[in-house]
Short mmCIF file of C-alpha atoms in Angstrom, two decimals:
data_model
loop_
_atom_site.label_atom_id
_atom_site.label_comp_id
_atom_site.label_asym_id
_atom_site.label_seq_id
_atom_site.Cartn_x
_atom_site.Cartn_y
_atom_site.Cartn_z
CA UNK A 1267 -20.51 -11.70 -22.36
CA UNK A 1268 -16.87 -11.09 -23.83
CA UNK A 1269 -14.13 -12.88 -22.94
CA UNK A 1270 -10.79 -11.42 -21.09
CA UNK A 1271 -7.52 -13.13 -22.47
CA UNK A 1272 -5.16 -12.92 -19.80
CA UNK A 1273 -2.70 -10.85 -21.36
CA UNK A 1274 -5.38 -8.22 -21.59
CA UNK A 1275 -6.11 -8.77 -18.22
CA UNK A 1276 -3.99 -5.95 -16.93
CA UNK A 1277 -5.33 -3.29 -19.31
CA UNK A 1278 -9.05 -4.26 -18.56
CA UNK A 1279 -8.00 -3.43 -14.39
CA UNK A 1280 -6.13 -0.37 -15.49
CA UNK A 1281 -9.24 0.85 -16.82
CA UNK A 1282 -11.51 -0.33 -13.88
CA UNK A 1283 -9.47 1.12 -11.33
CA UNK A 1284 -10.86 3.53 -8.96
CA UNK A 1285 -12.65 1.22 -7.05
CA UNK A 1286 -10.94 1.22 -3.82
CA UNK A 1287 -9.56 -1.85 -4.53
CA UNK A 1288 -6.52 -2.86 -5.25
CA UNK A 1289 -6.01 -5.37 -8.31
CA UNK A 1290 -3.22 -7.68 -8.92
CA UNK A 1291 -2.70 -10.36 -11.51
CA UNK A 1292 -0.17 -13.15 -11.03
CA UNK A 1293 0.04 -15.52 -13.76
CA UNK A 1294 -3.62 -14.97 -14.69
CA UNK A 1295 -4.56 -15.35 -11.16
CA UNK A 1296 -6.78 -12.11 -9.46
CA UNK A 1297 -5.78 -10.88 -6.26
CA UNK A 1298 -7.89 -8.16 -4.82
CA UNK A 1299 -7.48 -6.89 -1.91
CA UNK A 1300 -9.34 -4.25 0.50
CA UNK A 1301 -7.87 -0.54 0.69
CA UNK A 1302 -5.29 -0.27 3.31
CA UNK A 1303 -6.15 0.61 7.29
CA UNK A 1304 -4.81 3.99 8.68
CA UNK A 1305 -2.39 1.55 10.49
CA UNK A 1306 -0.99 0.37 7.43
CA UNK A 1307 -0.96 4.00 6.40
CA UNK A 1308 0.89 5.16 9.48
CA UNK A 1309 3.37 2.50 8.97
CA UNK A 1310 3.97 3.02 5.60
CA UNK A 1311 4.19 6.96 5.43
CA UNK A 1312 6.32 6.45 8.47
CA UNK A 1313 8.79 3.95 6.31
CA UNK A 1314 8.62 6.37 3.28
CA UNK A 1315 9.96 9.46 5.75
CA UNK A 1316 12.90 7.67 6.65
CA UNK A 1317 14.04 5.79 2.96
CA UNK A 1318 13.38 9.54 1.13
CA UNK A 1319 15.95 11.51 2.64
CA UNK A 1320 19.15 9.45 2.49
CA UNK A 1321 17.80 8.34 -0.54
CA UNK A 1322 20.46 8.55 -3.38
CA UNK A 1323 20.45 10.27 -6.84
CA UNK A 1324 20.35 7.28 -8.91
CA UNK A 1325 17.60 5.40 -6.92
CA UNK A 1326 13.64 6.97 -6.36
CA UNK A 1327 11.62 5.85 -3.84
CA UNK A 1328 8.16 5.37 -4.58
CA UNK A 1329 4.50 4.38 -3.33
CA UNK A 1330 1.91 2.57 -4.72
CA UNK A 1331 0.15 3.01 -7.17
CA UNK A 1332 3.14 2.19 -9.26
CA UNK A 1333 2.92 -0.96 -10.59
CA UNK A 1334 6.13 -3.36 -10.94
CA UNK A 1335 5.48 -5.56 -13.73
CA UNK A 1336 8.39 -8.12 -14.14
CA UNK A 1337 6.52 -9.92 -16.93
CA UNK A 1338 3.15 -9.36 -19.17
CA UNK A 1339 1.33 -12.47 -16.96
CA UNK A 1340 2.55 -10.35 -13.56
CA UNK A 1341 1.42 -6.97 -12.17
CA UNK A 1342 2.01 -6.36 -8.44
CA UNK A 1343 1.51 -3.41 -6.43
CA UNK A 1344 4.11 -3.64 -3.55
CA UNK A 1345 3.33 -0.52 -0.77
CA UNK A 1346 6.32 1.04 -1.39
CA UNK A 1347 9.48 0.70 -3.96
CA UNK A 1348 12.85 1.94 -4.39
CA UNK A 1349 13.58 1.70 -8.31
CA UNK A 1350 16.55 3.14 -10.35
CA UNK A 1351 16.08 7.22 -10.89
CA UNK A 1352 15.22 6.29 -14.96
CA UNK A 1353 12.31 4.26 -13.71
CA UNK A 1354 10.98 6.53 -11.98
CA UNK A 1355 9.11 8.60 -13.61
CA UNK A 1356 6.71 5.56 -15.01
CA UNK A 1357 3.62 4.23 -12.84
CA UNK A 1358 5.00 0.41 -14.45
CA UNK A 1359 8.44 -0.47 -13.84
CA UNK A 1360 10.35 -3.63 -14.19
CA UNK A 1361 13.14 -3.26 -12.30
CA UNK A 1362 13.21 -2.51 -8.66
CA UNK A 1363 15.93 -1.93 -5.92
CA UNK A 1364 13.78 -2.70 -3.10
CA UNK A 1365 10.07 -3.67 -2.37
CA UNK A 1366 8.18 -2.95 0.74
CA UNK A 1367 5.11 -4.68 1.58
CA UNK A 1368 3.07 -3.98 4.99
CA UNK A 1369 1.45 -6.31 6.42
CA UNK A 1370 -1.97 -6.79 7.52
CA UNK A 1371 -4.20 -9.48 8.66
CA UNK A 1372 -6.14 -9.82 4.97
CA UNK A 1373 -2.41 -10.21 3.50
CA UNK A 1374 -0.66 -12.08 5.38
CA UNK A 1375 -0.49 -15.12 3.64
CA UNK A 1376 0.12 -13.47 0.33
CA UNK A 1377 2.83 -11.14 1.27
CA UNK A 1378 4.96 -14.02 3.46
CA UNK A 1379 4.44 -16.51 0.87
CA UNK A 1380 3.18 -15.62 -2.88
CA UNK A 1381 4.78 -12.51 -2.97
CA UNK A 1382 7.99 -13.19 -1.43
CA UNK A 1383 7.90 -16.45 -4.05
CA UNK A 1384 7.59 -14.16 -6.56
CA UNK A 1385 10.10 -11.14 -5.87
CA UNK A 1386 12.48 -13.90 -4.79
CA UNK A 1387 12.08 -15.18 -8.17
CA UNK A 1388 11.97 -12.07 -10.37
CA UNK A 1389 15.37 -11.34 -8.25
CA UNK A 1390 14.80 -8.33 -6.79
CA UNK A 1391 17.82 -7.46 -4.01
CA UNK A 1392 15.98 -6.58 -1.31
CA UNK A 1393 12.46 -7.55 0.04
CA UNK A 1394 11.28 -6.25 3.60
CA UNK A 1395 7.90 -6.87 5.11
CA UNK A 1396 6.20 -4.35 7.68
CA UNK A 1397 3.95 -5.96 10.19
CA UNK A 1398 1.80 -3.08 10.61
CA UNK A 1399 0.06 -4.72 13.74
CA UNK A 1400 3.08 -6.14 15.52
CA UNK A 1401 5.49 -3.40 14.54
CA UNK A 1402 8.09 -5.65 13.10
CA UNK A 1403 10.63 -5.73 10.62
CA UNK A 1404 11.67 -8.40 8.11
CA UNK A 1405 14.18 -8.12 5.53
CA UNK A 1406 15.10 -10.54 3.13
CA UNK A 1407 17.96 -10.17 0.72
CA UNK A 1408 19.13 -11.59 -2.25
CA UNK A 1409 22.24 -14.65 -1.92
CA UNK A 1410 22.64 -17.01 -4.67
CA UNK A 1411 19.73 -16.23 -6.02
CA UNK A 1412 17.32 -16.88 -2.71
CA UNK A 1413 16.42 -14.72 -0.14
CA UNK A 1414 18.34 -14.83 3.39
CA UNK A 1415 16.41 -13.59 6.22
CA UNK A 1416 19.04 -10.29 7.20
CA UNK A 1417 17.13 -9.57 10.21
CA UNK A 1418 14.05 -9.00 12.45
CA UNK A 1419 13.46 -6.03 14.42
CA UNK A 1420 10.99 -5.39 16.42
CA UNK A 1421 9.18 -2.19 17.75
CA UNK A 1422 11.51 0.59 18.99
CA UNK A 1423 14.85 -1.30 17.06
CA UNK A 1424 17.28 0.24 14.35
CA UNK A 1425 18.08 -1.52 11.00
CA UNK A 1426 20.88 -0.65 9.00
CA UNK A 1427 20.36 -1.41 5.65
CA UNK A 1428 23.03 -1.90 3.15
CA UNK A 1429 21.01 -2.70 0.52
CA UNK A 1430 19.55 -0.97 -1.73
CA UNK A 1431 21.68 1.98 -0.15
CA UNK A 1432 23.09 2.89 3.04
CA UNK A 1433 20.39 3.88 5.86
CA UNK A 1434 19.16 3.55 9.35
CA UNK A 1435 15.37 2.79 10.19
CA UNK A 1436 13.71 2.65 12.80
CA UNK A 1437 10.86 0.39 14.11
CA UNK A 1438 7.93 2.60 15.36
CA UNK A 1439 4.37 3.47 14.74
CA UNK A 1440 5.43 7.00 14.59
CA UNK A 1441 7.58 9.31 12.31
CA UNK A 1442 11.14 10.00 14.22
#
């Protein structure tokens, strides 16, 4: 039996990926997590429709699986990303605009409270989390280095976002 050091951690699930699981390491901590529903899917592809077009030149917006990795002990794979055009063309980036996570009953917990923790703490601007199930909207953004809750929208509801760039979306479980 060898032995993983942590930093090597990340390389070992590179390698080992293609399970159908997803693998994240926080601080030597595993967090795997099932393959996302077709309601998660809906939700997200819907999301990614609406942040692509308005989307400007010197910001990408991208899906999992890119990984943001703010330090060596931390690789997280948020649902969707909006990262500065040079970053973009990397599966690992370490600086991010935006970070989506959608929300489902097996991640709850993690995305309202580790990852929020962690993306509040790595500073990242903007965080919004997608309830896939009850079709709502939270977005947190960055004030004095915490997160302020903007706003919640629920199903059918408009958000305009300033941050990371100007744009309206829309609360639904389908495109439009």
């Amino acid at each position: 039996m060898s032995s993983i050091k942590p930093r090597d951690l990340p390389a070992d699930l590179d390698a080992a990926s293609g399970k159908g699981l997803r693998h994240e390491v926080v601080d030597g901590l595993l967090i795997v997590s099932y393959p996302p529903s077709s309601v998660h899917q809906q939700a997200l592809d819907n999301l990614f429709a609406q942040l692509t077009g308005p989307c400007p030149e010197h910001l990408e917006v991208l899906r999992e699986p890119t990984d943001f990795r703010p330090s060596d002990q931390r690789r997280l794979l948020p649902d969707l990303l909006v990262v500065p055009s040079e970053e973009s063309t990397s599966r690992r980036v370490a600086q991010v605009a935006l970070v989506v996570e959608v929300i489902q009953p097996t991640t709850r917990m993690v995305d309202q409270l580790l990852k929020r923790a962690l993306y509040e703490e790595t500073g990242v601007p903007a965080y919004w989390m997608l309830d896939a199930e009850e079709m709502t909207l939270t977005v947190l953004e960055m004030e004095g280095g915490r997160y302020v809750e903007r706003a919640v929208v629920g199903e059918g509801g408009v958000f305009e976002a300033e941050v990371p760039f100007p744009v309206r979306v829309g609360v639904s479980r389908s495109r439009g």
